[in-house]
């Protein structure tokens, strides 16, 4: 006789993680599960998390979300990448775009042809060969046939949770308001049996998703899943966030401006701009950080500053017993490349793929934990790269970053690129070759060699290849509408500003 069906899924927490999970589970599994989400208005959500990366487009499509409706509801803009200021050295600037650069050969990425071209006297910047990058810096955007424009969104996190909530509730999710006061464990199995709220309500379940944010109320406070602290590689541990009024049409990119103990973000939405100063509290105190942030924002401030503390690192077991950490409860690696919402998405889709029929298989648990961990290690290395590969030595913070020991996996990636120009994407690694190349070159790591295939081209063929790609990019970008105009027309919310 088979064991009882696993039917009752309880989500603890209603931030971006909780509602992303609820919306996806409810839409995908419908009435085959009973889904309950508990959230506490009194506790509230973290209130940040507004810059995303392209896989969110696919997530929305998977859930059948109409893009224009979603963007209107969340006051979203398009994002083509991140503009990095002052990272390599003060006064330097580079762009990490979501596009592909140039044309690859199956044996070698475009950077090999560009590097050989540079050696042959072609001095045009690598940036000129990427449509998303050129369009972003010109403030242009449009959807292109065959998804030739690769993009993500910049959105209002509060409105996003609200949007997902209405979707999840329409698909049958039961929302329960209240603070989880106690967590009851099954004396025999050690699994979570139920959650009791301060209202007295008792919510029982078969599977629990811990979406309680940094509190990690279930997975850590009760199940003690363990945490690996990565602060020695990602030393920023504090942030102050503030929203300002827009002073012009939104640009289709997020800004990451380095300062002497961290960096500052600027995320333009339709109705306002999100700003924040990320810093390392060992090198900068809160009052100075706030003063610095207020001195480098544009437009009138709309809210009181929101002070946040975090520890970069990862929950050792993301799935432990009958509990799965989704969102900040599973770990956080600072917001530099906007990977956190993406990790929520990965965890949710992974869980749906591995959803048990009845009893939880330890094989599933091990597989889930392995895959989640691999994602996080790869993202960690990519983030650490931005700090390690710097020529800045103007402050104790940057000297620490420049001199710190980094994971061997990152050293291998950097030195391989420096020696050969090669980057290999491992398994389902989030950041592809183009991302690594742009950031490594942007941070000042230039390859000493290129693949010999590039030299198969005659001087004329090489010149033609480079000119053709560059001209196509320039022509396509010049024909695009401005981002502000496109957003207003496609998904303009009431207070959107056009160019
Ligand atoms: C400074 C900073 C900037 C960031 N920027 C980005 C970004 O640009 N892009 C990106 O992808 N990510 C970003 N993130 C991460 C992003 O904010 C989160 O991944 C995302 O908001 C998900 O948070 P969450 O839902 O896990 O947690 P939270 O938003 O904290 O939600 C926790 C939920 O649990 C509930 N809860 C907690 N305890 C209890 C209890 N006892 N009883 C009942 N309910 C409870 C709360 O009420 C809330 O509903 C940033 C994070 C930080 C710190």
Coordinates of C-alpha atoms and ligand atoms in Angstrom, one line a residue:
X1 CA 0.0 0.0 0.0
X2 CA 1.4 3.4 -0.9
X3 CA 2.0 6.1 1.7
X4 CA -0.5 9.0 2.0
X5 CA -0.2 11.7 -0.7
X6 CA 1.8 14.8 0.1
X7 CA -0.8 17.4 -0.3
X8 CA -0.5 20.3 2.2
X9 CA 2.2 22.8 1.4
X10 CA 2.6 25.7 3.8
X11 CA 4.6 28.8 2.9
X12 CA 5.9 30.8 5.8
X13 CA 6.4 34.4 4.7
X14 CA 4.9 36.6 2.1
X15 CA 7.8 38.6 0.6
X16 CA 9.0 38.3 -2.9
X17 CA 10.1 34.7 -2.2
X18 CA 6.8 33.6 -0.6
X19 CA 4.6 35.0 -3.3
X20 CA 6.8 33.9 -6.2
X21 CA 6.6 30.4 -4.7
X22 CA 2.9 30.5 -4.2
X23 CA 2.1 31.9 -7.6
X24 CA 4.2 29.2 -9.3
X25 CA 3.0 26.3 -7.2
X26 CA -0.6 27.3 -7.5
X27 CA -0.5 27.9 -11.2
X28 CA 1.4 24.7 -12.0
X29 CA -0.2 22.2 -9.6
X30 CA -3.7 23.7 -9.2
X31 CA -6.0 21.7 -7.0
X32 CA -3.7 18.7 -6.7
X33 CA -2.2 20.6 -3.6
X34 CA -3.6 22.6 -0.7
X35 CA -1.5 25.7 -0.6
X36 CA -1.4 28.0 2.5
X37 CA 0.7 31.2 2.8
X38 CA 1.2 32.8 6.2
X39 CA 2.4 36.4 6.4
X40 CA 2.6 39.1 9.0
X41 CA 1.8 42.6 8.0
X42 CA 3.2 43.7 11.4
X43 CA 6.6 42.2 10.5
X44 CA 6.5 43.4 6.9
X45 CA 9.0 42.5 4.1
X46 CA 12.5 43.6 3.4
X47 CA 11.3 46.2 0.9
X48 CA 14.2 46.0 -1.5
X49 CA 15.0 43.8 -4.5
X50 CA 14.1 45.7 -7.6
X51 CA 16.7 44.9 -10.2
X52 CA 16.4 41.5 -11.9
X53 CA 18.1 39.4 -14.6
X54 CA 16.8 37.9 -17.9
X55 CA 15.6 34.5 -16.7
X56 CA 12.7 36.2 -15.0
X57 CA 11.2 36.8 -18.4
X58 CA 11.1 33.1 -19.0
X59 CA 9.6 32.5 -15.5
X60 CA 6.8 34.9 -16.2
X61 CA 6.1 33.2 -19.5
X62 CA 6.1 29.8 -17.9
X63 CA 3.4 31.1 -15.5
X64 CA 1.4 32.6 -18.4
X65 CA 1.9 36.2 -17.1
X66 CA 1.1 38.9 -19.6
X67 CA 4.2 41.0 -19.7
X68 CA 2.6 44.4 -20.3
X69 CA 0.1 43.8 -17.5
X70 CA 2.9 42.7 -15.2
X71 CA 5.0 45.8 -16.0
X72 CA 2.1 48.2 -15.6
X73 CA 1.2 46.6 -12.2
X74 CA 4.8 46.8 -10.9
X75 CA 5.8 50.2 -12.5
X76 CA 8.5 48.2 -14.2
X77 CA 11.1 49.3 -16.8
X78 CA 13.3 47.2 -19.0
X79 CA 16.9 46.5 -18.0
X80 CA 19.6 45.7 -20.5
X81 CA 22.5 45.4 -18.0
X82 CA 24.5 47.2 -15.3
X83 CA 26.7 50.2 -15.7
X84 CA 29.7 49.9 -13.3
X85 CA 31.5 53.1 -12.3
X86 CA 34.8 53.4 -10.5
X87 CA 35.3 49.6 -10.0
X88 CA 38.6 49.0 -11.8
X89 CA 39.9 52.4 -10.7
X90 CA 38.4 55.8 -10.0
X91 CA 37.1 57.3 -13.3
X92 CA 36.8 53.9 -15.0
X93 CA 33.5 52.7 -16.4
X94 CA 32.2 49.5 -18.0
X95 CA 28.9 47.9 -18.8
X96 CA 27.8 44.3 -18.1
X97 CA 25.1 43.8 -20.7
X98 CA 22.6 40.9 -21.1
X99 CA 23.3 40.5 -24.7
X100 CA 25.8 38.5 -26.7
X101 CA 28.8 40.3 -28.1
X102 CA 29.7 39.8 -31.8
X103 CA 29.5 36.4 -33.4
X104 CA 31.1 33.4 -31.8
X105 CA 32.6 30.5 -33.7
X106 CA 31.8 27.1 -32.1
X107 CA 35.4 26.7 -31.0
X108 CA 36.0 30.2 -29.7
X109 CA 34.0 33.2 -28.4
X110 CA 34.0 36.5 -30.2
X111 CA 36.5 38.0 -27.8
X112 CA 39.2 35.9 -29.6
X113 CA 38.5 37.6 -32.9
X114 CA 38.3 41.0 -31.3
X115 CA 41.6 40.5 -29.5
X116 CA 43.3 39.4 -32.7
X117 CA 41.7 42.4 -34.5
X118 CA 43.1 44.7 -31.8
X119 CA 46.5 43.3 -32.5
X120 CA 46.0 44.0 -36.2
X121 CA 45.2 47.6 -35.5
X122 CA 41.4 47.6 -35.1
X123 CA 40.9 49.9 -32.1
X124 CA 37.1 49.9 -31.8
X125 CA 36.0 49.0 -28.2
X126 CA 34.6 45.6 -27.5
X127 CA 31.4 47.3 -26.3
X128 CA 30.6 48.4 -29.9
X129 CA 29.8 44.8 -30.9
X130 CA 26.9 44.3 -28.5
X131 CA 23.4 45.6 -29.3
X132 CA 22.0 45.5 -25.8
X133 CA 25.0 47.5 -24.5
X134 CA 24.9 50.1 -27.3
X135 CA 21.1 50.5 -27.0
X136 CA 21.3 50.8 -23.2
X137 CA 23.9 53.6 -23.3
X138 CA 21.8 55.4 -25.9
X139 CA 18.7 55.1 -23.7
X140 CA 16.9 53.0 -26.4
X141 CA 14.8 49.9 -26.2
X142 CA 12.3 47.7 -28.2
X143 CA 11.4 44.1 -28.4
X144 CA 12.9 42.6 -31.4
X145 CA 11.8 39.6 -33.5
X146 CA 13.1 36.2 -32.3
X147 CA 13.9 37.6 -28.9
X148 CA 17.0 39.3 -30.3
X149 CA 16.9 41.9 -27.5
X150 CA 17.8 40.1 -24.2
X151 CA 16.5 42.0 -21.2
X152 CA 15.2 41.8 -17.6
X153 CA 13.1 44.2 -15.5
X154 CA 13.5 46.8 -12.9
X155 CA 10.4 46.7 -10.7
X156 CA 8.8 47.9 -7.5
X157 CA 9.2 45.0 -5.0
X158 CA 6.1 45.9 -3.0
X159 CA 4.0 46.0 -6.1
X160 CA 5.5 42.8 -7.4
X161 CA 4.5 40.9 -4.2
X162 CA 1.0 42.4 -4.5
X163 CA 0.8 41.3 -8.2
X164 CA 1.9 37.8 -7.4
X165 CA -0.4 37.6 -4.5
X166 CA -3.5 38.4 -6.5
X167 CA -2.4 35.8 -9.0
X168 CA -1.8 33.1 -6.4
X169 CA -5.0 33.8 -4.6
X170 CA -7.0 33.6 -7.8
X171 CA -5.3 30.2 -8.4
X172 CA -6.5 28.9 -5.0
X173 CA -3.8 29.9 -2.5
X174 CA -5.2 30.5 1.0
X175 CA -3.5 33.5 2.8
X176 CA -3.4 33.6 6.5
X177 CA -2.5 36.7 8.4
X178 CA -0.6 36.4 11.6
X179 CA 2.8 36.1 13.3
X180 CA 4.2 32.6 13.5
X181 CA 4.7 32.2 17.3
X182 CA 5.7 28.6 17.6
X183 CA 6.9 25.8 15.3
X184 CA 5.9 22.3 16.4
X185 CA 8.2 19.4 15.4
X186 CA 7.1 15.8 15.1
X187 CA 8.7 14.0 18.0
X188 CA 9.4 10.9 16.0
X189 CA 10.7 12.2 12.6
X190 CA 11.9 15.7 13.6
X191 CA 9.9 17.1 10.7
X192 CA 7.9 20.2 11.1
X193 CA 4.3 19.2 12.0
X194 CA 2.6 22.6 12.3
X195 CA 2.9 26.3 12.9
X196 CA 1.0 28.2 15.5
X197 CA 0.2 31.8 15.0
X198 CA -0.2 34.5 17.6
X199 CA -3.9 34.5 16.7
X200 CA -4.1 31.0 18.0
X201 CA -4.5 29.4 14.6
X202 CA -2.6 26.2 14.0
X203 CA -1.5 25.4 10.5
X204 CA -0.5 21.8 9.7
X205 CA 1.4 20.8 6.6
X206 CA 3.3 18.0 4.9
X207 CA 5.9 20.3 3.3
X208 CA 7.0 23.7 4.6
X209 CA 8.7 26.5 2.6
X210 CA 10.7 28.9 4.7
X211 CA 10.3 32.3 3.1
X212 CA 10.7 34.2 6.3
X213 CA 13.7 36.2 5.0
X214 CA 16.9 36.7 7.0
X215 CA 15.1 35.3 10.1
X216 CA 15.2 31.8 8.6
X217 CA 12.6 31.0 11.2
X218 CA 12.0 27.3 10.3
X219 CA 15.1 26.2 8.5
X220 CA 17.6 27.6 10.9
X221 CA 15.9 28.6 14.2
X222 CA 14.2 25.3 14.4
X223 CA 15.9 22.8 12.1
X224 CA 19.5 24.2 12.5
X225 CA 20.4 23.6 8.8
X226 CA 23.7 25.6 9.2
X227 CA 25.2 28.6 7.5
X228 CA 28.4 29.2 5.6
X229 CA 29.6 32.7 6.1
X230 CA 31.3 34.2 3.0
X231 CA 31.9 37.7 4.4
X232 CA 35.6 37.3 4.0
X233 CA 35.1 37.2 0.2
X234 CA 32.1 39.5 0.0
X235 CA 32.8 42.0 2.8
X236 CA 29.9 44.3 2.4
X237 CA 27.4 43.7 5.2
X238 CA 25.2 46.8 5.3
X239 CA 23.0 48.9 3.1
X240 CA 20.8 52.0 3.3
X241 CA 17.9 52.1 0.8
X242 CA 16.0 55.2 -0.2
X243 CA 13.5 56.1 -2.9
X244 CA 13.6 59.3 -4.9
X245 CA 11.3 61.0 -7.4
X246 CA 12.4 60.6 -11.1
X247 CA 14.0 63.6 -12.6
X248 CA 13.9 62.3 -16.2
X249 CA 12.8 59.4 -18.3
X250 CA 14.1 56.0 -17.0
X251 CA 17.2 54.6 -18.5
X252 CA 17.2 50.9 -19.4
X253 CA 19.9 49.9 -17.0
X254 CA 20.9 49.7 -13.3
X255 CA 23.9 51.6 -12.0
X256 CA 26.5 50.3 -9.6
X257 CA 28.8 53.1 -8.5
X258 CA 31.7 52.1 -6.4
X259 CA 32.8 54.2 -3.5
X260 CA 35.6 53.8 -1.0
X261 CA 33.9 51.2 1.1
X262 CA 31.4 49.5 -1.2
X263 CA 29.0 50.8 -3.9
X264 CA 25.7 52.5 -4.6
X265 CA 22.8 51.4 -6.7
X266 CA 20.4 53.4 -8.8
X267 CA 17.4 51.6 -10.3
X268 CA 15.0 53.6 -12.4
X269 CA 11.4 52.6 -12.4
X270 CA 8.4 54.2 -14.1
X271 CA 7.2 56.2 -11.1
X272 CA 10.4 56.6 -9.0
X273 CA 14.0 55.7 -8.6
X274 CA 15.4 53.1 -6.1
X275 CA 18.7 54.0 -4.6
X276 CA 20.9 52.3 -2.0
X277 CA 24.3 52.5 -0.6
X278 CA 26.0 49.1 0.1
X279 CA 29.0 49.2 2.4
X280 CA 31.3 47.3 4.7
X281 CA 30.7 48.4 8.3
X282 CA 34.3 47.7 9.2
X283 CA 35.3 50.6 7.0
X284 CA 32.3 52.9 7.0
X285 CA 29.9 53.9 9.8
X286 CA 26.2 54.3 9.3
X287 CA 26.0 58.1 9.6
X288 CA 28.7 58.7 7.1
X289 CA 27.1 56.1 4.8
X290 CA 23.8 57.9 5.0
X291 CA 25.4 61.3 4.4
X292 CA 27.2 59.9 1.4
X293 CA 24.0 58.4 0.0
X294 CA 22.0 61.6 0.5
X295 CA 24.8 63.5 -1.2
X296 CA 24.7 61.4 -4.3
X297 CA 21.0 61.0 -5.2
X298 CA 19.0 62.9 -7.7
X299 CA 15.5 64.0 -7.1
X300 CA 13.4 64.6 -4.0
X301 CA 13.4 61.8 -1.4
X302 CA 10.1 60.0 -1.1
X303 CA 10.5 57.8 2.0
X304 CA 12.6 57.6 5.1
X305 CA 15.9 55.7 4.6
X306 CA 15.7 51.9 5.2
X307 CA 18.7 50.6 7.1
X308 CA 19.6 46.9 6.4
X309 CA 22.2 44.5 7.7
X310 CA 23.1 41.2 6.0
X311 CA 25.7 38.5 6.0
X312 CA 26.8 37.1 2.6
X313 CA 26.7 33.4 2.7
X314 CA 24.6 30.3 2.1
X315 CA 22.4 28.0 4.1
X316 CA 24.3 24.7 4.2
X317 CA 21.2 22.6 3.6
X318 CA 18.6 24.4 1.6
X319 CA 16.2 21.5 1.9
X320 CA 16.3 19.9 5.3
X321 CA 13.7 17.4 6.6
X322 CA 10.3 18.6 5.2
X323 CA 11.4 22.2 5.0
X324 CA 12.9 24.1 2.0
X325 CA 14.5 27.5 2.3
X326 CA 13.4 29.9 -0.5
X327 CA 14.7 33.5 -0.7
X328 CA 16.8 35.2 1.9
X329 CA 16.3 32.3 4.3
X330 CA 18.4 30.2 2.0
X331 CA 21.3 32.7 1.8
X332 CA 22.2 36.0 0.3
X333 CA 25.2 37.1 -1.7
X334 CA 24.8 40.9 -1.6
X335 CA 22.8 42.7 -4.4
X336 CA 25.6 43.5 -6.8
X337 CA 24.5 41.4 -9.9
X338 CA 20.8 41.2 -8.9
X339 CA 20.9 37.5 -8.4
X340 CA 18.7 37.0 -5.4
X341 CA 15.3 37.0 -7.1
X342 CA 16.8 34.7 -9.6
X343 CA 17.8 32.2 -6.9
X344 CA 14.2 32.3 -5.6
X345 CA 13.1 31.4 -9.1
X346 CA 15.6 28.5 -9.4
X347 CA 14.6 27.1 -6.0
X348 CA 10.9 27.2 -6.9
X349 CA 11.3 25.6 -10.3
X350 CA 13.6 23.0 -8.9
X351 CA 11.1 22.2 -6.1
X352 CA 8.3 21.8 -8.6
X353 CA 10.5 19.4 -10.6
X354 CA 11.3 17.4 -7.5
X355 CA 8.0 17.5 -5.8
X356 CA 7.4 14.3 -3.9
X357 CA 4.3 12.2 -4.5
X358 CA 4.1 11.0 -0.9
X359 CA 7.2 10.5 1.3
X360 CA 10.2 12.8 0.7
X361 CA 13.0 10.9 -1.0
X362 CA 16.4 11.7 0.5
X363 CA 17.7 11.3 -3.1
X364 CA 15.6 14.3 -4.1
X365 CA 16.8 16.3 -1.1
X366 CA 20.4 15.5 -1.9
X367 CA 20.0 16.4 -5.5
X368 CA 18.2 19.7 -4.7
X369 CA 20.8 20.7 -2.2
X370 CA 23.6 19.9 -4.7
X371 CA 22.1 21.9 -7.5
X372 CA 21.2 24.9 -5.3
X373 CA 24.7 24.9 -3.8
X374 CA 26.4 24.7 -7.2
X375 CA 24.3 27.7 -8.3
X376 CA 25.4 29.7 -5.3
X377 CA 29.1 28.8 -5.6
X378 CA 29.1 29.9 -9.2
X379 CA 27.3 33.2 -8.5
X380 CA 29.6 33.8 -5.5
X381 CA 32.7 33.5 -7.7
X382 CA 31.3 35.9 -10.2
X383 CA 30.5 38.5 -7.5
X384 CA 33.9 38.1 -5.8
X385 CA 35.5 38.8 -9.2
X386 CA 34.2 42.4 -9.1
X387 CA 36.0 43.1 -5.8
X388 CA 39.2 41.1 -6.3
X389 CA 40.0 42.3 -9.8
X390 CA 40.5 45.9 -8.9
X391 CA 43.3 48.3 -9.4
X392 CA 42.0 50.5 -6.6
X393 CA 44.2 51.0 -3.6
X394 CA 42.8 54.4 -2.5
X395 CA 41.1 53.0 0.7
X396 CA 41.6 50.2 3.3
X397 CA 38.4 48.5 1.9
X398 CA 39.8 48.3 -1.7
X399 CA 43.2 47.2 -0.5
X400 CA 41.6 44.4 1.5
X401 CA 39.6 43.3 -1.6
X402 CA 42.6 43.5 -3.9
X403 CA 44.8 41.4 -1.5
X404 CA 42.2 38.9 -0.3
X405 CA 42.6 35.2 -1.1
X406 CA 39.8 34.0 -3.3
X407 CA 38.3 30.6 -4.0
X408 CA 40.5 28.4 -6.2
X409 CA 37.6 28.0 -8.7
X410 CA 37.7 31.8 -9.3
X411 CA 41.5 31.9 -9.5
X412 CA 41.3 29.2 -12.2
X413 CA 38.7 31.2 -14.2
X414 CA 40.7 34.4 -14.0
X415 CA 44.1 32.9 -14.9
X416 CA 42.7 30.8 -17.7
X417 CA 41.2 33.9 -19.2
X418 CA 44.3 36.0 -18.7
X419 CA 46.5 33.3 -20.3
X420 CA 44.2 32.1 -23.1
X421 CA 41.1 34.4 -23.5
X422 CA 38.9 31.3 -22.8
X423 CA 35.9 31.0 -20.5
X424 CA 34.0 27.8 -20.0
X425 CA 30.5 27.7 -18.7
X426 CA 30.0 24.8 -16.3
X427 CA 26.7 22.8 -16.2
X428 CA 23.8 25.2 -15.9
X429 CA 25.9 28.1 -14.8
X430 CA 23.9 31.3 -14.7
X431 CA 26.6 33.7 -16.0
X432 CA 27.6 32.8 -19.5
X433 CA 30.9 33.5 -21.3
X434 CA 29.8 37.0 -22.4
X435 CA 29.2 38.1 -18.8
X436 CA 32.5 36.8 -17.6
X437 CA 34.4 38.4 -20.5
X438 CA 32.7 41.8 -20.1
X439 CA 33.3 41.9 -16.4
X440 CA 36.9 40.6 -16.5
X441 CA 37.9 43.0 -19.2
X442 CA 36.0 45.8 -17.5
X443 CA 37.9 45.1 -14.3
X444 CA 41.2 45.2 -16.2
X445 CA 42.0 41.6 -16.9
X446 CA 43.1 41.4 -20.5
X447 CA 44.0 38.1 -22.1
X448 CA 47.5 37.6 -23.4
X449 CA 46.5 35.3 -26.2
X450 CA 43.6 34.4 -28.4
X451 CA 42.4 31.2 -30.1
X452 CA 44.4 30.4 -33.3
X453 CA 41.2 30.1 -35.2
X454 CA 41.0 33.9 -35.4
X455 CA 44.2 33.9 -37.4
X456 CA 42.6 31.7 -40.0
X457 CA 41.0 34.9 -41.3
X458 CA 42.8 37.1 -43.8
X459 CA 43.2 40.8 -42.9
X460 CA 40.3 41.6 -45.2
X461 CA 38.0 38.9 -43.8
X462 CA 38.8 40.0 -40.3
X463 CA 38.1 43.7 -41.1
X464 CA 34.9 42.7 -42.8
X465 CA 33.7 40.6 -39.9
X466 CA 34.4 43.3 -37.4
X467 CA 32.8 46.1 -39.5
X468 CA 29.7 44.0 -40.3
X469 CA 28.9 43.2 -36.7
X470 CA 29.6 46.8 -35.6
X471 CA 27.5 48.3 -38.4
X472 CA 24.6 46.0 -37.7
X473 CA 24.7 46.9 -34.0
X474 CA 24.9 50.6 -34.7
X475 CA 22.2 50.5 -37.4
X476 CA 19.8 48.5 -35.2
X477 CA 20.4 50.7 -32.2
X478 CA 19.8 53.9 -34.1
X479 CA 16.5 52.6 -35.3
X480 CA 15.1 51.9 -31.8
X481 CA 12.8 54.2 -29.9
X482 CA 13.8 55.7 -26.7
X483 CA 13.2 53.5 -23.7
X484 CA 10.9 56.0 -22.0
X485 CA 8.7 56.3 -25.1
X486 CA 8.6 52.5 -25.5
X487 CA 7.7 51.9 -21.9
X488 CA 5.0 54.5 -21.9
X489 CA 3.4 53.0 -25.0
X490 CA 3.8 49.4 -24.1
X491 CA 3.0 49.3 -20.5
X492 CA 2.8 52.8 -19.2
X493 CA 1.5 53.0 -15.6
X494 CA -0.4 56.2 -14.7
X495 CA 2.6 58.2 -13.6
X496 CA 5.1 57.0 -16.2
X497 CA 7.4 59.6 -17.8
X498 CA 8.1 59.4 -21.5
X499 CA 11.2 60.8 -23.1
Ligands
LIG1 C1 20.2 45.7 0.4 C2 19.6 44.7 -0.5 C3 19.3 45.0 -1.8 C4 18.7 44.0 -2.7 N1 18.6 44.2 -4.0 C5 18.2 43.2 -4.8 C6 18.1 43.4 -6.2 O1 18.3 44.4 -6.7 N2 17.7 42.3 -6.9 C7 17.4 41.1 -6.4 O2 17.1 40.1 -7.1 N3 17.4 40.9 -5.1 C8 17.8 41.9 -4.3 N4 17.9 41.8 -2.9 C9 17.3 40.5 -2.3 C10 15.8 40.6 -2.3 O3 15.4 41.7 -1.6 C11 15.2 39.3 -1.8 O4 15.7 38.2 -2.4 C12 13.7 39.3 -2.0 O5 13.1 40.5 -1.5 C13 13.1 38.1 -1.2 O6 13.1 38.4 0.2 P1 12.3 37.3 1.0 O7 10.9 37.1 0.5 O8 13.1 36.1 1.2 O9 12.3 38.0 2.5 P2 11.4 39.2 3.1 O10 11.0 40.2 2.1 O11 12.1 39.6 4.3 O12 10.0 38.5 3.5 C14 9.9 37.7 4.7 C15 8.5 37.4 4.9 O13 8.4 36.6 6.1 C16 7.4 37.1 6.9 N5 7.8 36.7 8.3 C17 9.0 36.7 8.9 N6 8.9 36.2 10.2 C18 7.6 35.9 10.3 C19 6.8 35.3 11.4 N7 7.4 35.0 12.6 N8 5.5 35.1 11.2 C20 4.9 35.4 10.0 N9 5.6 35.9 9.0 C21 6.9 36.1 9.1 C22 7.5 38.6 6.8 O14 6.4 39.3 7.2 C23 7.6 38.7 5.2 O15 6.4 38.6 4.7 C24 18.4 42.7 -2.1 C25 18.6 42.5 -0.7 C26 19.2 43.5 0.1 C27 19.4 43.2 1.5

